[in-house]
Coordinates of C-alpha atoms in Angstrom, one line a residue:
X1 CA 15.2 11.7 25.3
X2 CA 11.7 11.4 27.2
X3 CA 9.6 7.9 26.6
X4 CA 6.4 9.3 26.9
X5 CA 7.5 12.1 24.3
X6 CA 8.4 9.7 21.9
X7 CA 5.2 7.7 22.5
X8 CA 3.0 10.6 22.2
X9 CA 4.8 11.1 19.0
X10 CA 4.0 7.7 17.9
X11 CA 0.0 8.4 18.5
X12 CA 0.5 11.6 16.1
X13 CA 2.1 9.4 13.5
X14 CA -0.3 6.6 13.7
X15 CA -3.0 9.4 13.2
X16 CA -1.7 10.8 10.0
X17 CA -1.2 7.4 9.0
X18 CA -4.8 6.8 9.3
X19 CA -6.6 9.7 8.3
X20 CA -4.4 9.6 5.0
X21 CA -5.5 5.9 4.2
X22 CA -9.0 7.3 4.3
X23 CA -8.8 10.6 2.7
X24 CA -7.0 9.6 0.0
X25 CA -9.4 7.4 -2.0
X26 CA -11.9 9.8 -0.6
X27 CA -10.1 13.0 -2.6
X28 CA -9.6 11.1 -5.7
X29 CA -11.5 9.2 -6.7
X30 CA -14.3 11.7 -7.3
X31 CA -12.5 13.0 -10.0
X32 CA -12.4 10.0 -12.2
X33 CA -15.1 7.8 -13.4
X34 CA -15.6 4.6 -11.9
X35 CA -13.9 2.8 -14.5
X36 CA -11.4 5.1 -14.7
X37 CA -9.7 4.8 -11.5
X38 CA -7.4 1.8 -11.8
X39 CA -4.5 4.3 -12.8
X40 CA -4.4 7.3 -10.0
X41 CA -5.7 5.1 -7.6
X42 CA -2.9 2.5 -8.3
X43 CA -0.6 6.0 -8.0
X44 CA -1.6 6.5 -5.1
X45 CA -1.5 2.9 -3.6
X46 CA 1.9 2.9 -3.2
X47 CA 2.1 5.2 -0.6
X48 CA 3.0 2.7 2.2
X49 CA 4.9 0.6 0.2
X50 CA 7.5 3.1 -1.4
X51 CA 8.1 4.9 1.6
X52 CA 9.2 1.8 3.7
X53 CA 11.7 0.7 1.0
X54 CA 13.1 4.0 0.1
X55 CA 12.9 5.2 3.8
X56 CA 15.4 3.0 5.6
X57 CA 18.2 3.4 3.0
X58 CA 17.4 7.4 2.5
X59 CA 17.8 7.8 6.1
X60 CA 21.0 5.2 6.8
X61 CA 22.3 7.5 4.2
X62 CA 21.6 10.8 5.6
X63 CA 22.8 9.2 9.2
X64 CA 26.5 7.7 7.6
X65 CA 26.5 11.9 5.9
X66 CA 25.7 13.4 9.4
X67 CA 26.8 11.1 12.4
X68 CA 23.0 11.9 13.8
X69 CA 19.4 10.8 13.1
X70 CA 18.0 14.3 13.9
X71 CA 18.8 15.6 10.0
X72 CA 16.3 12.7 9.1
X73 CA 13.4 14.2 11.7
X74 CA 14.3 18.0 9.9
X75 CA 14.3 16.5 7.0
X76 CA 10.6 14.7 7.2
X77 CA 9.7 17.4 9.0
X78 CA 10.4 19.4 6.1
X79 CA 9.3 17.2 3.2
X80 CA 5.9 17.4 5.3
X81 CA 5.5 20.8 5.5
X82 CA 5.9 21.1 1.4
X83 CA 3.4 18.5 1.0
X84 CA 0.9 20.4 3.2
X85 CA 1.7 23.8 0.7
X86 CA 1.7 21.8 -2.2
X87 CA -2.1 20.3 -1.3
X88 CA -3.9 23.4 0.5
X89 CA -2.7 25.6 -2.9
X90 CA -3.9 22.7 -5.1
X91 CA -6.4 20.1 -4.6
X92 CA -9.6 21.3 -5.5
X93 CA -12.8 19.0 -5.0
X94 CA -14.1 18.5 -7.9
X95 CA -17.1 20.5 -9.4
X96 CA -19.1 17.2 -11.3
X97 CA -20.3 14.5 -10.0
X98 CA -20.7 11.5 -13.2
X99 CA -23.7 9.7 -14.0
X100 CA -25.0 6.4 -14.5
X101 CA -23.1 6.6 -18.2
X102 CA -20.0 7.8 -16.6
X103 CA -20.7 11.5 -18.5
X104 CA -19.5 14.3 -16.1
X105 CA -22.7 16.4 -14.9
X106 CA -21.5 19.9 -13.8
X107 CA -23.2 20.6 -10.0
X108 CA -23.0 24.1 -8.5
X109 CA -22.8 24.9 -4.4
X110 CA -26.8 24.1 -3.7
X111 CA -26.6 20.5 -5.9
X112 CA -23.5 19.8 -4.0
X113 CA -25.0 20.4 -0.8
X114 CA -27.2 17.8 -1.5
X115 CA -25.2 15.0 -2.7
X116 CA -25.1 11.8 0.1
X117 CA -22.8 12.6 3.2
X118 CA -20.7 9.7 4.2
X119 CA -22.0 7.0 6.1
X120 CA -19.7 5.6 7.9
X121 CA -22.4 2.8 9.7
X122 CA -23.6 2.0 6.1
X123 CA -19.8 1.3 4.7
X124 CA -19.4 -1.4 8.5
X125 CA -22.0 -3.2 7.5
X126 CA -21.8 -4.3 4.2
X127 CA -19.7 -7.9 4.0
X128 CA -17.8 -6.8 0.7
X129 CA -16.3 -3.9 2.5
X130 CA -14.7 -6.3 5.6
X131 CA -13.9 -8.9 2.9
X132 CA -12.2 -6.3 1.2
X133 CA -10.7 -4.9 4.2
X134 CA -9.3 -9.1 5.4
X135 CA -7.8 -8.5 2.1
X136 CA -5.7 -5.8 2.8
X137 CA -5.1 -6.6 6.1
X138 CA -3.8 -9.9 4.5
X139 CA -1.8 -8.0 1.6
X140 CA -0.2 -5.7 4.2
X141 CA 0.8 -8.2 7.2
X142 CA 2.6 -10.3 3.6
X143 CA 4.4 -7.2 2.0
X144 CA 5.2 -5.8 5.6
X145 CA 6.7 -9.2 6.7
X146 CA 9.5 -9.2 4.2
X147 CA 9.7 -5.2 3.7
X148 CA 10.0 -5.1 7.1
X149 CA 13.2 -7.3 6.9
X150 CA 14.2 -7.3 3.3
X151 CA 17.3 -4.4 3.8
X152 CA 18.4 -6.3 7.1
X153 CA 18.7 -9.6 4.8
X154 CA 20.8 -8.4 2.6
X155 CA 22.8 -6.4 4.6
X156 CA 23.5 -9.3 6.9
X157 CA 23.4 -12.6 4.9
X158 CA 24.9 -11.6 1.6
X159 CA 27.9 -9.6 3.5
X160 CA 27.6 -6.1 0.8
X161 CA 27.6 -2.5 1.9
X162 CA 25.1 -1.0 3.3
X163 CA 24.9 1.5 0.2
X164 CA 24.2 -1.8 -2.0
X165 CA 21.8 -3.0 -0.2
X166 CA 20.1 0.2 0.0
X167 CA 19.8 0.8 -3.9
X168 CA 18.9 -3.0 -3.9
X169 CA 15.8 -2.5 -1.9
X170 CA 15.0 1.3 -3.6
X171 CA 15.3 -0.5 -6.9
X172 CA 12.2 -2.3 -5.6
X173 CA 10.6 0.4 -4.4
X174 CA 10.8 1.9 -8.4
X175 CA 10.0 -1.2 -10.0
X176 CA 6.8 -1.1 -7.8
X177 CA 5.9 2.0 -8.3
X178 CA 5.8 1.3 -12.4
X179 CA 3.5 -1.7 -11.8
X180 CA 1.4 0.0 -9.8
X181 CA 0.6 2.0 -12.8
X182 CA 0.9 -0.4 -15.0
X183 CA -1.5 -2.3 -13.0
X184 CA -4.3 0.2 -12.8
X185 CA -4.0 0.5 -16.5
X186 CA -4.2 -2.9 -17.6
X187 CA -7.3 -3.3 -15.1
X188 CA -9.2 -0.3 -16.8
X189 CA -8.5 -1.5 -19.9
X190 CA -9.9 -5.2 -19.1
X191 CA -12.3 -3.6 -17.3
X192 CA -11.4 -5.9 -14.5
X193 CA -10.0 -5.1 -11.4
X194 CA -10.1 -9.2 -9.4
X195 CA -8.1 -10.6 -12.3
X196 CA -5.0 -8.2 -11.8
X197 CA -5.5 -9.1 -8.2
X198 CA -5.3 -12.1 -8.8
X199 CA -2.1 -12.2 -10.9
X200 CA -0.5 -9.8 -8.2
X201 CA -1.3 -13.0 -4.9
X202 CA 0.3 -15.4 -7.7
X203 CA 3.5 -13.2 -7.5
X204 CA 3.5 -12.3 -4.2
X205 CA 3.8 -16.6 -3.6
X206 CA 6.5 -16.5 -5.6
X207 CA 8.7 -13.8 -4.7
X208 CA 8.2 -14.7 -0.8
X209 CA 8.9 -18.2 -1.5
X210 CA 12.3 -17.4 -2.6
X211 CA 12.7 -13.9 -1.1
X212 CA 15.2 -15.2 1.1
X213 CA 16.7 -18.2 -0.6
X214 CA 19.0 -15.7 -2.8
X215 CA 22.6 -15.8 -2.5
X216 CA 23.7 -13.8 -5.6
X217 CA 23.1 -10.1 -6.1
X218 CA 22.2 -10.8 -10.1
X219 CA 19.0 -12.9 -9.0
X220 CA 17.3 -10.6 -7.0
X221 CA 16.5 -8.8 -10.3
X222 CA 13.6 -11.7 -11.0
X223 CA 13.0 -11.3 -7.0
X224 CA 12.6 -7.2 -7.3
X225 CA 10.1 -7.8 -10.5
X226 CA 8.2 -10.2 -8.6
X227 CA 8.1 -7.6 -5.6
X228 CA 6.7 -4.8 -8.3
X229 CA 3.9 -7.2 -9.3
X230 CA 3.2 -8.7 -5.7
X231 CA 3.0 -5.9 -3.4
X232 CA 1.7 -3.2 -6.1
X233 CA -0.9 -5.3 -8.0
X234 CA -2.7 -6.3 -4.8
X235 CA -2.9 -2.6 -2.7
X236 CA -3.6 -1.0 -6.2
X237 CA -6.5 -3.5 -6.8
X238 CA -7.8 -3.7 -3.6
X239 CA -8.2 0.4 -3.4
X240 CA -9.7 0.6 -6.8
X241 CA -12.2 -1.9 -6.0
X242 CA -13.5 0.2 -2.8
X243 CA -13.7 2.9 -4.9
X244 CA -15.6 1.2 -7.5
X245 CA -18.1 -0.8 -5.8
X246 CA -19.2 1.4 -3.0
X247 CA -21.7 4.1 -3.2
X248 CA -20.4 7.5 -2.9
X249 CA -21.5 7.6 0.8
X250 CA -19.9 4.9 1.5
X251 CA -16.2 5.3 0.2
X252 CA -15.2 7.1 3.0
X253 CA -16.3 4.2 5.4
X254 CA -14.9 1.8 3.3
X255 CA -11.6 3.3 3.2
X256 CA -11.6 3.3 7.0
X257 CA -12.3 0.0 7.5
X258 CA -9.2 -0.5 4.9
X259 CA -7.2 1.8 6.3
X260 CA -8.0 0.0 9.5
X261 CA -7.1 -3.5 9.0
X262 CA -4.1 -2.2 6.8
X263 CA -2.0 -0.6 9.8
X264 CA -3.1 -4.2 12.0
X265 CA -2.0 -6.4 9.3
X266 CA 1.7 -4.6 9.0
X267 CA 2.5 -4.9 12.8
X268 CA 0.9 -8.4 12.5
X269 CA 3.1 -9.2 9.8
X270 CA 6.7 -7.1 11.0
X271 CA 6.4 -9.0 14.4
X272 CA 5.3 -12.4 13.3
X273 CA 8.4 -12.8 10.8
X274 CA 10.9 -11.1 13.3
X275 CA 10.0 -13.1 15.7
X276 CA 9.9 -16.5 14.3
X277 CA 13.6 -15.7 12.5
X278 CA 14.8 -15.4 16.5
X279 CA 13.2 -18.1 17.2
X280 CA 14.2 -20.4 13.9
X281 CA 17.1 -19.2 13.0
X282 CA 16.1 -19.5 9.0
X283 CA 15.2 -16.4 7.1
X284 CA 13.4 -19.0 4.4
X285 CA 11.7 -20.4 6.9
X286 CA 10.1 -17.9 8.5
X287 CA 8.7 -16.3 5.2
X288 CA 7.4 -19.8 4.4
X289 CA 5.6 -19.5 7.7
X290 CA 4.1 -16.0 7.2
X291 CA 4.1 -14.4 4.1
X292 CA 3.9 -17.2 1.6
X293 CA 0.6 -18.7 3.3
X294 CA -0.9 -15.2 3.7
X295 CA -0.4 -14.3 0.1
X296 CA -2.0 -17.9 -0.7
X297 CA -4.7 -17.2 1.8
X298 CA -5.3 -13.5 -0.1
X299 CA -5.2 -16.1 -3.7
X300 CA -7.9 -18.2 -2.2
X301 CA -10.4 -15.5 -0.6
X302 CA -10.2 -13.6 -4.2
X303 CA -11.1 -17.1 -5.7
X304 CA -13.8 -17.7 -3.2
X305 CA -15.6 -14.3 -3.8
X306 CA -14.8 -13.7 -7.2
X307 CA -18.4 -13.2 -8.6
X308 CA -18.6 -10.6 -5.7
X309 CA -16.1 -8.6 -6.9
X310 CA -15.6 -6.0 -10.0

């Protein structure tokens, strides 16, 4: 009931979001060789994008059971707590570092000691790591702009029940997660991580073009594909690749800097689209203004730097 309360709650959430986008490549990647890390990378890539499709109709659900949103702030509450059990009784750093062959070299407490520290001022100043990072913020100001929206569209334009469109837009949220994996596992096997990329802009065009066009619940399955491939293939890629191409001392920077840009890309994005469909009037429109020229803008920076990247 107190504005600066639910402010100052807002800084705490804003935090976690961060430091997770940071410590997360940092804590897996290690484990996997460099060419290995397509698949739990693209695991955990869709994070962000999961949890804003599944959220909104999880917690409209839990508010039609209850009559109240606080069961949704026990319940997170909650989920959170397990999460921080589940990772203080089980993550582990890993005792190996690999070599230049990608064989695992066992290292004790005194080698481990001596392994680079992060450097964060390295990571700022190399060009691939901000390309990388316009990349995201690029990917995430796209998805966001129709995430942001896509439960509210359906709701309101093709006249179903709130339940529909809430298993419409979880249904996305499962397709996405398969590709993800999918994604990371076709790039380890090419042994190519900017081609997947670039198929994953391609559909990202496509599904935003039309996002918003669809007036029959039977072609949004095409739409919900495309949404797998678009929003998965690119965050998946784009995380692998930091892991991949940086230096060990400089993931951590890297994955700031990505982290970064992410969070400013997906209030860019939210706010751009929301407020252009006040101001049009035209869902299609207003996707055709944001996220269909920033997934071709994503297309074209990939294209442009595509002997730089892995």
């Amino acid at each position: 009931t107190s504005v600066p309360v639910f402010m100052a709650s807002r800084v705490l959430e804003g935090a976690g979001m961060g430091i997770m986008g940071v410590v997360g490549v940092v804590a897996i990647a290690p484990w996997f060789a460099p060419s290995k890390r397509g698949v739990p990378l693209g695991i955990w890539a869709i994070w962000v994008t999961v949890a804003f499709m599944v959220g909104p109709a999880l917690f409209t659900a839990l508010f039609d059971a209850t009559g109240s949103w606080r069961p949704v702030w026990w319940g997170t509450l909650m989920f959170d707590v397990m999460v921080l059990v589940l990772f203080v009784a089980l993550y582990r750093a890993p005792g190996f570092v690999f070599d230049g062959e990608e064989r695992p070299v066992e290292i004790d407490g005194a080698a481990r000691d001596e392994l680079p520290k992060p450097n964060i001022k390295a990571a700022v100043r190399m060009p691939v790591v901000w390309l990388l990072g316009t990349m995201m913020l690029v990917y995430a100001a796209a998805s966001m702009s129709i995430e942001g929206f896509f439960s509210t569209y359906v709701y309101s334009e093709l006249a179903v029940s709130l339940t529909l469109a809430g298993v419409i837009v979880t249904s996305g949220a499962v397709v996405g997660s398969v590709f993800a994996v999918l994604s990371g596992r076709i790039s380890d096997r090419i042994h190519s991580r900017k081609i997947v990329l670039l198929v994953g802009w391609i559909a990202g065009i496509a599904y935003s073009w039309f996002v918003f066009s669809v007036d029959n619940l039977v072609l949004f399955v095409p739409i919900i594909l495309l949404i797998g491939i678009g929003e998965n293939a690119t965050s998946s890629m784009i995380y692998a690749s930091t892991a991949e191409m940086m230096a060990p001392d400089a993931v951590a920077g890297a994955s700031a800097v990505l982290a970064f840009m992410q969070n400013i890309g997906m209030f860019v994005g939210t706010t751009a689209l929301g407020g252009l469909v006040g101001v049009l009037g035209d869902w299609t429109l207003a996707a055709h203004c944001t996220a269909v020229p920033l997934y071709a803008l994503g297309l074209v920076l990939t294209l442009l730097a595509w002997r730089k990247l892995v």
